[in-house]
């Protein structure tokens, strides 16, 4: 990351190119991510969207995108990206599209599709070494339908379909590792609350070809139950507590781009969100909080 | 003009080649595989400039096909049976994108029980998705209709994908002499594809497949696609004429075989209609006034052509190679609704379900069908729909059941 354009915050684009007035919820971490990513990528891309919150960005007759956008279906955005990439390549070969007019093909999905229904299509696209950028806004649940748990939901989180006193019994699927196991060109985790780190990673991904994943933790005020104004704070806490490690995978090697030091206790992150309220009231569930802390500690012990 | 012995699959591959397809997303499934293998060979040997990509499922295959068509290239793909069903969601989606592409389906029965043999339940399950449907009876018709299909799909009044159907095994693996037109001739009939106003360019706001949040916009776009599909009938007739002038083989929405002076008419689709025609010849020899009408298009459904062709007939036998569970033959339903309340509509409309899972329909059975309809005509009572099934078949099945029972007992399950 030494050759980055983005040394300081003031190096970031001053204006957003994605249109305003979209129907996303106030404080949407996914939308913040998309703003920042789109600013760096620019208009010369085709966004291939899977079913999710962001499907509602383009509602007839309006669109906030200054470039192209295609809605496929929940399971198959990477396959749509394959068709578009191949179509553009054929047009270029036939001289019907110039090299300058070429577009970056970007998949945009939530965690519901990325971690679950769309995983087969994603794996297939990586297998075929498709040249595309995959942006997953991970709000850790089926956000568009009212925050039911998904394969990305963290342990113990309360969702619309895990409302017991222990919350979601499963553990968040490691999509980063699943991608890395396919040996793609690039995998990175980001969060909109760390825009410099995000911008550098989009810049790095943009210089590469082949399958590239940007996995963005996307705090969701409605699903995670916090005030919309706290989105940046929650995002920062996710990094500072070590729950959301910022890292990237290049050439078979994983590098952590921001190591929290000192690492804050996870309870600070958990306590700020209504979805973990049951861990603190009516009585603090110390065992469960300790278990979450232990998993985070173990992660950092292993990687540092 | 070159004459070759081709299977139905080979003819489909030749159709795609002559249409100068740019892109072939593929996924193997029996009995369609030979099509993509043949095209793959041509690509490997530089006989065809086309990008072929093997996807990880039919769902993804159809997605890639539609997305490439949106991007502006000419697309072909093929599937069968479970594959077609697996892609169902995307057939609806791609039709909604209003993009032209041609999909060949090689008909095969659907699970369960699982079978490799053909019937029409796979393709008829896609009746309502927005793809136009052409049903072929011969290998020649497969090749020719592939070319017509691209013209249909890309026609400015239509802009909908087209499904070309051929029966598994009966057509897919049967060799027939097929006239292969020269590339130059085909180029005159089928010019290069132009995407028109749909294009992906940087800095141009173009959103495809957007959400609509209320019913009136949704109704508008769905109905527009319906109206476009209906245009397919007139356009097909027009293209069939033009094709005939260029290649000497003319196509109309209906094939009418010895039906003009017939009193009783068989109605069926696909390759089994050739068996029906053979039966018509035999029955004619015996003095029966019988004919056959075969719709080449199932969607749009050639309603007025059928009304004209069947007007004044005494009886019609609809032979369905499909079964809508809980209702019966689908073609019978389609025809009933097309003829209901029409002056001159045949008073007897009898339904027969046959050919399920590749079951043969013998000449004798066509004679029996004719007899049943004749009896209906004489008595004025419409015969109840029935399954074509012989006593001999039932005996053979009972034997299998006894074997299955015995096997169970031998495992120690019996008391």
XYZ file of C-alpha atoms in Angstrom:
719
model
C 0.000 0.000 0.000
C 2.999 2.292 -0.186
C 2.131 3.610 -3.648
C -1.325 4.767 -2.691
C -2.915 8.050 -3.768
C -4.692 8.085 -0.445
C -2.142 9.087 2.189
C -4.408 11.277 4.268
C -8.136 11.794 4.726
C -7.996 14.966 2.635
C -6.854 12.877 -0.330
C -10.268 11.194 -0.482
C -12.807 12.384 -3.090
C -14.608 15.480 -1.814
C -17.990 14.740 -3.398
C -20.014 11.585 -3.760
C -20.941 10.575 -7.297
C -23.804 8.293 -6.283
C -27.027 10.280 -6.361
C -28.732 11.368 -3.162
C -32.278 10.819 -1.976
C -32.148 7.040 -2.157
C -34.683 5.010 -0.189
C -32.062 3.425 2.095
C -32.555 3.714 5.857
C -30.956 6.642 7.664
C -27.467 5.721 8.798
C -27.170 2.739 6.458
C -23.639 1.402 6.699
C -24.055 -0.391 3.399
C -24.937 2.811 1.573
C -21.969 4.590 3.191
C -19.757 1.785 1.870
C -21.223 2.003 -1.589
C -20.729 5.801 -1.666
C -17.083 5.441 -0.779
C -16.445 2.545 -3.141
C -18.263 4.180 -6.067
C -16.279 7.398 -5.546
C -13.011 5.523 -5.977
C -14.219 3.236 -8.765
C -15.866 5.990 -10.789
C -18.714 5.783 -13.276
C -17.053 3.393 -15.672
C -18.493 0.255 -14.259
C -21.459 -2.047 -14.607
C -22.946 -2.893 -11.238
C -24.585 -6.290 -11.221
C -26.916 -6.412 -8.262
C -28.306 -9.392 -6.395
C -31.497 -9.224 -4.343
C -30.994 -7.235 -1.188
C -31.395 -3.760 0.306
C -29.494 -2.154 -2.572
C -31.981 -3.503 -5.099
C -34.081 -0.538 -4.056
C -31.509 2.018 -5.188
C -32.842 1.878 -8.728
C -36.604 2.241 -8.604
C -38.319 3.088 -11.862
C -37.990 5.746 -13.239
C -35.017 6.889 -11.130
C -31.514 5.661 -10.501
C -28.741 7.151 -8.363
C -26.079 5.453 -10.503
C -24.190 7.461 -13.100
C -23.197 4.346 -14.910
C -24.774 1.012 -15.716
C -26.665 -1.264 -13.393
C -28.264 -4.653 -13.894
C -30.450 -6.508 -11.456
C -30.203 -10.273 -11.755
C -31.650 -12.337 -8.892
C -30.490 -13.377 -5.474
C -28.477 -16.458 -6.377
C -26.692 -15.417 -9.507
C -25.146 -11.941 -9.613
C -21.657 -13.416 -10.273
C -23.117 -15.287 -13.258
C -24.597 -12.006 -14.475
C -21.134 -10.484 -14.103
C -19.777 -13.346 -16.218
C -22.240 -12.580 -19.013
C -21.505 -8.855 -18.928
C -17.716 -9.321 -18.785
C -17.799 -11.818 -21.654
C -20.193 -9.591 -23.610
C -17.897 -6.572 -23.196
C -14.855 -8.636 -24.195
C -16.630 -9.908 -27.323
C -17.648 -6.354 -28.259
C -14.063 -5.188 -27.793
C -12.735 -8.022 -29.924
C -15.223 -7.146 -32.636
C -14.234 -3.498 -32.517
C -17.678 -2.420 -31.327
C -16.320 -1.169 -28.007
C -13.027 0.653 -27.619
C -10.507 -0.114 -24.906
C -11.265 3.311 -23.392
C -14.959 2.500 -23.211
C -14.323 -0.725 -21.327
C -16.014 -1.073 -17.970
C -15.207 -2.672 -14.655
C -17.811 -5.297 -13.785
C -18.877 -5.089 -10.151
C -21.120 -7.446 -8.241
C -23.072 -5.833 -5.435
C -24.742 -8.100 -2.894
C -25.625 -8.356 0.736
C -24.501 -11.126 3.035
C -27.668 -13.140 2.458
C -26.625 -13.767 -1.107
C -22.831 -13.639 -0.664
C -22.609 -16.086 2.259
C -25.465 -18.339 1.215
C -27.640 -18.549 -1.850
C -25.108 -16.941 -4.175
C -22.090 -18.861 -2.936
C -22.212 -21.520 -5.650
C -22.294 -18.883 -8.395
C -19.488 -17.005 -6.613
C -17.352 -20.115 -6.374
C -17.998 -20.837 -10.057
C -16.973 -17.329 -11.069
C -13.740 -17.612 -9.091
C -13.125 -21.016 -10.588
C -13.368 -19.482 -14.057
C -11.066 -16.658 -12.926
C -13.654 -14.113 -13.897
C -12.309 -10.568 -13.983
C -14.677 -8.824 -11.602
C -14.935 -6.950 -8.344
C -17.352 -8.304 -5.777
C -18.659 -5.916 -3.155
C -20.553 -7.476 -0.282
C -22.192 -5.145 2.217
C -22.378 -7.382 5.225
C -25.068 -6.238 7.636
C -25.068 -9.663 9.247
C -28.627 -10.650 8.434
C -31.346 -10.597 5.817
C -31.684 -6.841 6.256
C -34.119 -6.059 3.485
C -36.757 -8.349 4.943
C -36.430 -7.304 8.557
C -33.124 -8.723 9.836
C -33.645 -12.440 10.006
C -30.419 -14.308 10.705
C -28.129 -15.215 7.804
C -24.942 -17.247 7.609
C -23.155 -13.971 8.377
C -24.933 -13.325 11.672
C -22.559 -13.294 14.641
C -22.950 -15.650 17.560
C -25.555 -14.568 20.122
C -27.051 -11.739 18.067
C -30.793 -11.353 18.336
C -32.512 -11.297 14.980
C -36.113 -11.617 13.850
C -35.591 -15.382 13.692
C -33.323 -15.811 16.727
C -35.136 -14.116 19.549
C -34.338 -16.434 22.421
C -32.319 -15.411 25.458
C -29.134 -16.688 23.795
C -29.739 -15.100 20.403
C -28.346 -16.698 17.236
C -26.834 -20.074 18.131
C -24.591 -20.343 15.041
C -21.289 -18.672 14.228
C -20.528 -16.200 11.477
C -19.323 -18.002 8.369
C -15.764 -17.099 7.364
C -16.352 -15.790 3.854
C -12.875 -14.264 3.710
C -11.342 -17.723 4.167
C -13.770 -19.316 1.698
C -12.738 -16.778 -0.930
C -9.039 -17.068 -0.079
C -9.265 -20.854 -0.462
C -10.153 -20.272 -4.120
C -6.873 -18.343 -4.532
C -8.431 -15.275 -6.166
C -6.534 -12.087 -7.019
C -7.627 -10.116 -4.021
C -9.744 -10.301 -0.879
C -10.141 -7.510 1.639
C -12.315 -6.574 4.557
C -13.327 -2.952 4.973
C -15.714 -0.773 6.915
C -17.038 2.628 5.840
C -15.970 4.075 9.202
C -12.356 3.602 8.091
C -12.513 5.384 4.731
C -8.781 5.713 4.154
C -8.200 1.994 4.595
C -11.234 1.337 2.354
C -10.057 3.710 -0.369
C -6.603 2.139 -0.453
C -8.103 -1.309 -0.809
C -10.427 -0.301 -3.639
C -7.456 1.334 -5.304
C -5.402 -1.845 -4.869
C -8.248 -4.029 -6.161
C -8.751 -1.714 -9.122
C -5.178 -2.253 -10.260
C -5.625 -6.016 -10.337
C -7.671 -8.242 -12.591
C -9.416 -11.519 -11.819
C -11.822 -12.218 -8.967
C -11.608 -9.617 -6.191
C -13.723 -9.420 -3.061
C -14.373 -6.380 -0.917
C -16.161 -7.574 2.198
C -17.634 -4.591 4.002
C -19.019 -4.767 7.507
C -22.116 -2.619 7.207
C -23.658 -1.513 10.480
C -27.420 -1.456 10.157
C -29.315 0.859 12.525
C -32.662 -0.866 12.068
C -31.359 -4.431 12.195
C -28.714 -3.905 14.870
C -30.892 -1.532 16.862
C -28.924 1.650 17.433
C -29.379 5.323 16.572
C -28.597 6.079 12.891
C -26.071 8.719 13.981
C -23.948 6.008 15.630
C -23.052 4.119 12.423
C -19.507 5.453 12.255
C -18.937 4.861 15.950
C -20.189 1.271 15.724
C -17.994 0.669 12.696
C -14.959 2.012 14.499
C -15.741 -0.077 17.587
C -15.945 -3.200 15.436
C -12.348 -2.527 14.378
C -11.072 -1.347 17.767
C -12.477 -4.385 19.614
C -10.942 -6.682 17.020
C -14.326 -8.158 16.084
C -13.903 -6.967 12.479
C -10.248 -7.380 11.518
C -9.221 -5.174 8.611
C -7.106 -7.307 6.352
C -6.306 -8.197 2.808
C -5.250 -11.278 0.906
C -2.806 -10.944 -1.978
C -0.713 -13.693 -3.580
C -1.619 -16.258 -0.953
C -0.651 -13.968 1.914
C -2.967 -12.337 4.450
C -1.926 -8.972 5.874
C -3.723 -7.060 8.598
C -3.978 -3.437 7.579
C -5.026 -2.022 10.928
C -4.145 -3.826 14.139
C -6.152 -2.493 17.063
C -3.814 -1.448 19.833
C -4.842 -1.515 22.528
C -7.727 -3.801 21.710
C -10.930 -2.686 23.440
C -13.088 -5.302 25.184
C -15.815 -6.703 22.918
C -18.474 -5.735 25.435
C -18.100 -2.100 24.340
C -19.133 -3.078 20.828
C -21.876 -5.424 21.993
C -23.301 -2.995 24.531
C -23.816 -0.291 21.919
C -26.360 -2.404 20.007
C -29.886 -3.498 20.835
C -29.358 -6.848 19.125
C -27.038 -7.823 21.993
C -29.182 -6.235 24.697
C -30.114 -9.652 26.093
C -26.438 -10.180 26.994
C -26.654 -7.336 29.462
C -30.228 -7.308 30.745
C -32.098 -8.338 32.758
C -28.827 -9.866 33.972
C -25.388 -9.788 32.395
C -24.581 -13.062 30.634
C -20.916 -13.108 31.517
C -20.343 -16.583 30.176
C -21.537 -15.715 26.704
C -19.703 -12.384 26.584
C -16.534 -14.165 27.734
C -16.982 -16.751 25.000
C -17.241 -14.029 22.348
C -14.189 -12.300 23.831
C -12.248 -15.564 23.871
C -12.943 -16.204 20.188
C -11.708 -12.725 19.287
C -8.627 -13.135 21.494
C -7.859 -16.495 19.922
C -8.140 -15.016 16.432
C -5.613 -12.299 17.147
C -3.319 -14.691 18.980
C -3.212 -16.886 15.908
C -2.613 -14.150 13.346
C -0.171 -11.878 15.148
C -26.531 -25.951 -50.332
C -25.103 -28.910 -48.527
C -27.069 -32.029 -47.556
C -25.928 -34.014 -44.531
C -27.194 -36.671 -42.186
C -27.665 -34.834 -38.918
C -29.182 -35.616 -35.553
C -31.615 -33.083 -34.104
C -28.833 -32.007 -31.777
C -26.483 -31.636 -34.738
C -29.091 -29.586 -36.559
C -29.454 -27.294 -33.534
C -25.686 -26.857 -33.404
C -25.634 -26.006 -37.120
C -28.418 -23.490 -36.567
C -26.358 -21.773 -33.898
C -23.247 -21.838 -36.056
C -24.980 -20.362 -39.090
C -26.570 -17.699 -36.868
C -22.985 -16.669 -36.040
C -23.540 -16.775 -32.309
C -21.054 -14.746 -30.269
C -21.562 -16.382 -26.924
C -22.477 -19.769 -25.512
C -22.788 -20.215 -21.753
C -23.249 -23.940 -21.225
C -23.986 -26.654 -18.734
C -24.191 -30.322 -19.652
C -27.383 -32.356 -19.362
C -28.643 -35.377 -21.281
C -29.926 -35.411 -24.038
C -28.793 -31.893 -24.904
C -25.043 -32.353 -24.396
C -24.220 -33.195 -28.018
C -25.210 -29.661 -29.035
C -22.647 -27.918 -26.872
C -20.018 -30.576 -27.572
C -20.452 -30.059 -31.314
C -20.209 -26.290 -31.014
C -17.264 -26.649 -28.611
C -15.444 -28.690 -31.252
C -16.032 -26.042 -33.890
C -14.710 -23.373 -31.551
C -11.607 -25.468 -30.804
C -10.999 -25.974 -34.530
C -11.620 -22.343 -35.468
C -14.700 -23.166 -37.527
C -16.717 -20.789 -35.355
C -15.741 -17.616 -33.573
C -17.664 -17.801 -30.361
C -16.891 -17.586 -26.666
C -18.047 -20.626 -24.768
C -18.048 -20.754 -21.012
C -19.086 -23.682 -18.871
C -21.113 -22.407 -15.955
C -21.677 -24.161 -12.641
C -25.451 -24.498 -13.091
C -28.288 -23.827 -15.503
C -29.477 -21.022 -13.253
C -26.149 -19.280 -13.747
C -26.068 -20.299 -17.408
C -29.307 -18.487 -18.151
C -28.175 -15.495 -16.105
C -24.944 -15.205 -18.063
C -26.844 -15.681 -21.316
C -29.286 -12.879 -20.521
C -26.596 -10.571 -19.156
C -24.487 -10.998 -22.293
C -27.529 -10.351 -24.472
C -28.151 -7.122 -22.518
C -24.529 -6.207 -23.173
C -25.182 -6.541 -26.892
C -23.944 -9.849 -28.261
C -25.782 -12.721 -29.956
C -26.318 -15.521 -27.463
C -27.241 -19.170 -27.687
C -27.636 -21.824 -25.068
C -29.326 -25.193 -24.622
C -30.695 -27.356 -21.869
C -33.183 -30.056 -20.977
C -35.617 -31.172 -18.329
C -34.346 -30.585 -14.789
C -31.901 -28.051 -16.170
C -34.699 -26.023 -17.668
C -36.576 -26.184 -14.392
C -33.471 -25.181 -12.437
C -33.182 -22.129 -14.687
C -36.866 -21.225 -14.408
C -36.389 -18.163 -12.256
C -33.981 -16.729 -14.776
C -36.182 -17.506 -17.780
C -38.767 -15.178 -16.310
C -36.093 -12.620 -15.415
C -34.407 -12.630 -18.809
C -37.742 -12.335 -20.614
C -38.462 -9.331 -18.390
C -35.193 -7.766 -19.524
C -36.682 -7.876 -23.038
C -33.509 -9.239 -24.583
C -33.238 -11.555 -27.557
C -31.516 -14.885 -27.245
C -32.260 -18.385 -28.385
C -32.511 -21.294 -25.985
C -32.865 -24.822 -27.292
C -34.656 -27.240 -25.025
C -34.318 -30.902 -25.751
C -37.494 -32.202 -24.155
C -37.190 -34.753 -21.406
C -39.584 -35.837 -18.664
C -39.054 -34.346 -15.235
C -38.541 -35.878 -11.805
C -39.837 -37.772 -10.122
C -39.544 -40.615 -10.982
C -36.372 -39.616 -12.756
C -36.147 -40.487 -16.432
C -34.005 -39.665 -19.441
C -36.857 -40.194 -21.885
C -38.809 -37.374 -23.446
C -42.138 -35.714 -22.911
C -43.267 -32.099 -22.918
C -43.746 -31.326 -19.254
C -40.400 -29.534 -19.029
C -41.034 -27.104 -21.838
C -44.711 -26.575 -21.059
C -43.790 -25.644 -17.496
C -42.186 -22.570 -19.130
C -45.363 -21.632 -20.991
C -45.979 -18.428 -19.079
C -42.447 -17.041 -18.673
C -42.332 -14.759 -21.717
C -40.065 -16.841 -23.968
C -41.655 -17.525 -27.329
C -41.867 -21.279 -27.936
C -41.235 -23.019 -31.236
C -41.805 -26.782 -31.389
C -40.025 -28.780 -34.067
C -40.998 -32.077 -35.657
C -37.958 -32.815 -37.825
C -34.223 -32.189 -37.772
C -34.574 -29.859 -40.748
C -37.161 -27.853 -38.900
C -34.779 -27.544 -35.947
C -32.045 -25.954 -38.049
C -34.394 -23.699 -39.985
C -36.311 -22.593 -36.922
C -33.133 -21.679 -35.096
C -32.515 -19.080 -37.788
C -36.120 -17.891 -37.724
C -35.931 -17.802 -33.913
C -33.118 -15.232 -33.963
C -35.067 -13.051 -36.386
C -38.128 -13.336 -34.138
C -36.231 -12.606 -30.938
C -34.393 -9.627 -32.395
C -37.432 -8.184 -34.167
C -38.029 -4.608 -32.959
C -41.692 -5.372 -32.243
C -40.830 -8.386 -30.112
C -37.478 -8.273 -28.315
C -38.178 -11.384 -26.318
C -36.115 -14.545 -25.994
C -37.164 -17.608 -27.972
C -37.145 -21.245 -26.910
C -36.789 -23.817 -29.679
C -37.953 -27.251 -28.594
C -36.999 -30.641 -29.965
C -37.896 -34.005 -28.480
C -35.181 -35.882 -26.657
C -34.041 -39.141 -28.296
C -36.809 -39.179 -30.937
C -35.246 -36.091 -32.508
C -32.059 -35.369 -30.566
C -30.426 -38.642 -31.605
C -32.241 -39.485 -34.827
C -30.296 -38.860 -37.997
C -32.138 -37.356 -40.943
C -30.929 -35.801 -44.171
C -30.767 -32.065 -43.478
C -30.172 -29.283 -45.978
C -27.497 -27.004 -44.541
C -27.732 -23.593 -46.160
C -24.521 -21.775 -46.984
C -23.278 -19.091 -44.629
C -23.723 -16.461 -47.341
C -27.394 -17.392 -47.778
C -27.988 -17.303 -44.034
C -26.240 -13.955 -43.747
C -28.776 -12.550 -46.186
C -31.619 -13.810 -44.011
C -30.107 -13.032 -40.611
C -28.064 -9.822 -40.363
C -25.705 -9.176 -37.413
C -27.340 -8.428 -34.090
C -27.661 -4.844 -32.990
C -28.485 -4.198 -29.346
C -30.278 -0.974 -30.203
C -30.782 1.432 -27.341
C -29.650 -0.965 -24.660
C -25.951 -0.514 -24.008
C -23.619 -0.301 -21.072
C -21.392 2.751 -21.248
C -19.485 4.688 -18.611
C -21.223 7.879 -17.556
C -24.575 6.845 -19.026
C -27.234 6.033 -16.468
C -28.760 2.817 -17.679
C -30.465 0.488 -15.236
C -31.839 -2.822 -16.430
C -34.243 -4.940 -14.416
C -35.139 -2.148 -11.997
C -37.738 -2.367 -9.262
C -41.193 -0.889 -9.681
C -42.959 -0.186 -6.452
C -46.549 -0.269 -7.464
C -48.898 -2.369 -9.522
C -49.663 -0.019 -12.361
C -46.064 0.171 -13.606
C -45.687 -3.577 -13.094
C -48.929 -4.290 -14.990
C -47.819 -1.988 -17.793
C -44.477 -3.679 -18.374
C -45.855 -7.208 -18.044
C -48.677 -6.458 -20.434
C -46.309 -4.806 -22.883
C -44.302 -8.029 -22.971
C -47.522 -9.988 -23.518
C -48.481 -7.772 -26.450
C -44.978 -8.116 -27.874
C -45.276 -11.882 -27.602
C -48.587 -11.795 -29.480
C -46.835 -9.944 -32.320
C -44.851 -13.143 -32.726
C -47.665 -14.801 -34.702
C -47.752 -12.292 -37.545
C -43.986 -11.896 -37.518
C -43.471 -15.672 -37.642
C -45.802 -15.956 -40.639
C -43.910 -13.138 -42.352
C -40.521 -14.659 -41.608
C -41.753 -18.094 -42.656
C -42.649 -16.677 -46.073
C -39.345 -14.869 -46.418
C -37.515 -18.020 -45.381
C -39.467 -19.979 -47.972
C -38.527 -17.549 -50.729
C -34.846 -17.801 -49.844
C -34.515 -21.461 -48.951
C -37.530 -23.165 -50.506
C -38.937 -24.404 -47.205
C -41.839 -22.368 -45.960
C -43.019 -22.255 -42.364
C -46.379 -21.228 -40.942
C -47.624 -21.143 -37.357
C -49.595 -24.333 -38.016
C -48.744 -27.390 -40.027
C -51.984 -28.701 -41.522
C -51.679 -32.224 -42.867
C -54.584 -33.555 -44.976
C -56.855 -31.605 -42.675
C -58.675 -29.433 -45.195
C -61.428 -31.923 -46.066
C -61.064 -33.932 -42.858
C -63.967 -34.557 -40.500
C -61.784 -35.688 -37.616
C -58.462 -34.017 -36.821
C -55.549 -35.008 -34.571
C -53.871 -32.084 -32.829
C -50.394 -32.567 -31.446
C -46.978 -30.917 -31.192
C -43.394 -32.068 -31.716
C -41.848 -35.075 -33.389
C -44.634 -37.520 -32.471
C -46.773 -35.644 -34.998
C -44.834 -37.524 -37.682
C -46.274 -40.749 -36.220
C -49.658 -39.027 -36.299
C -49.211 -38.190 -39.984
C -48.325 -41.797 -40.731
C -51.518 -42.888 -38.955
C -53.511 -40.320 -40.941
C -52.195 -41.868 -44.182
C -53.187 -45.361 -43.053
C -56.620 -44.219 -41.938
C -57.110 -42.358 -45.212
C -56.266 -45.576 -47.065
C -59.086 -47.186 -45.095
C -61.419 -44.405 -46.202
C -61.502 -42.290 -43.029
C -61.674 -38.534 -43.486
C -58.950 -37.632 -41.057
C -56.146 -35.093 -40.857
C -53.626 -33.572 -38.467
C -52.948 -30.057 -37.264
C -49.681 -29.254 -35.544
C -49.030 -25.865 -33.945
C -45.385 -24.897 -34.444
C -45.769 -22.128 -31.893
C -47.036 -22.745 -28.390
C -46.329 -19.206 -27.242
C -47.758 -17.111 -28.646
C -50.557 -19.615 -29.191
C -51.885 -19.421 -32.774
C -55.510 -19.123 -31.645
C -57.096 -17.668 -34.759
C -55.190 -19.983 -37.120
C -56.401 -22.944 -35.059
C -59.985 -21.677 -35.106
C -59.817 -21.419 -38.873
C -58.147 -24.791 -39.360
C -60.616 -26.581 -37.086
C -63.791 -24.724 -38.091
C -66.547 -27.089 -39.162
C -64.716 -30.247 -38.104
C -66.868 -32.912 -36.488
C -64.337 -34.012 -33.940
C -60.856 -33.208 -32.677
C -58.489 -35.495 -30.800
C -55.871 -33.633 -28.799
C -52.890 -35.843 -28.050
C -50.866 -34.494 -25.152
C -47.374 -35.687 -24.268
C -47.645 -34.010 -20.907
C -49.763 -34.160 -17.818
C -50.800 -31.254 -15.665
C -51.395 -33.135 -12.434
C -54.849 -32.397 -11.162
C -56.076 -31.206 -14.544
C -54.916 -33.339 -17.457
C -53.389 -32.562 -20.827
C -52.165 -28.992 -21.234
C -52.687 -28.795 -24.986
C -56.301 -29.872 -24.472
C -56.795 -27.010 -22.034
C -55.189 -24.581 -24.448
C -57.343 -25.747 -27.305
C -60.559 -25.786 -25.294
C -60.045 -22.160 -24.329
C -59.219 -21.246 -27.932
C -62.377 -22.877 -29.302
C -64.926 -22.207 -26.580
C -67.951 -20.309 -27.798
C -66.657 -19.940 -31.335
C -69.231 -20.497 -34.110
C -68.253 -23.583 -36.095
C -66.120 -24.975 -33.289
C -65.948 -28.788 -33.408
C -68.602 -30.253 -31.073
C -66.323 -33.088 -30.002
C -62.987 -32.254 -28.396
C -61.421 -35.359 -26.927
C -58.242 -35.471 -24.881
C -55.642 -38.247 -24.868
C -52.480 -38.318 -22.831
C -49.706 -40.403 -24.349
C -45.984 -40.467 -24.854
C -45.190 -39.678 -21.225
C -41.565 -40.423 -20.370
C -40.878 -41.484 -23.953
C -43.711 -44.009 -24.122
C -44.376 -44.803 -27.752
C -47.739 -44.149 -29.404
C -48.386 -46.943 -31.866
C -50.338 -46.832 -35.115
C -53.005 -49.018 -33.518
C -53.462 -46.466 -30.791
C -54.007 -43.699 -33.327
C -56.665 -45.964 -34.921
C -58.241 -46.444 -31.498
C -58.183 -42.686 -30.860
C -59.910 -42.179 -34.173
C -62.527 -44.772 -33.251
C -63.228 -43.113 -29.899
C -63.680 -39.703 -31.525
C -65.840 -41.224 -34.268
C -68.079 -42.743 -31.590
C -68.289 -39.337 -29.905
C -69.276 -37.736 -33.180
C -71.990 -40.355 -33.719
C -73.442 -40.123 -30.210
C -72.794 -36.422 -29.645
C -71.156 -37.262 -26.312
C -67.653 -35.904 -25.765
C -65.411 -38.754 -24.524
C -63.721 -38.249 -21.177
C -59.989 -37.558 -21.323
C -57.975 -40.747 -21.138
C -54.462 -42.054 -20.730
C -53.079 -44.181 -23.540
C -52.040 -47.339 -21.764
C -52.380 -50.956 -22.811
C -53.306 -54.014 -20.784
C -49.967 -55.483 -21.721
C -48.160 -52.483 -20.223
C -50.192 -52.774 -17.056
C -49.316 -56.469 -16.787
C -45.618 -55.672 -17.215
C -45.873 -53.014 -14.535
C -47.652 -55.343 -12.130
C -44.770 -57.749 -12.612
C -42.277 -55.021 -11.682
C -44.336 -54.227 -8.611
C -44.278 -57.846 -7.541
C -40.483 -57.873 -7.967
C -40.227 -54.685 -5.887
C -42.409 -56.278 -3.192
C -40.377 -59.465 -3.235
C -37.145 -57.533 -2.861
C -38.590 -55.821 0.196
C -39.622 -59.122 1.736
C -36.193 -60.627 1.089
C -34.549 -57.855 3.071
C -36.431 -59.230 6.043
C -39.100 -56.549 6.034
C -42.035 -58.901 5.470
C -43.966 -60.763 8.111
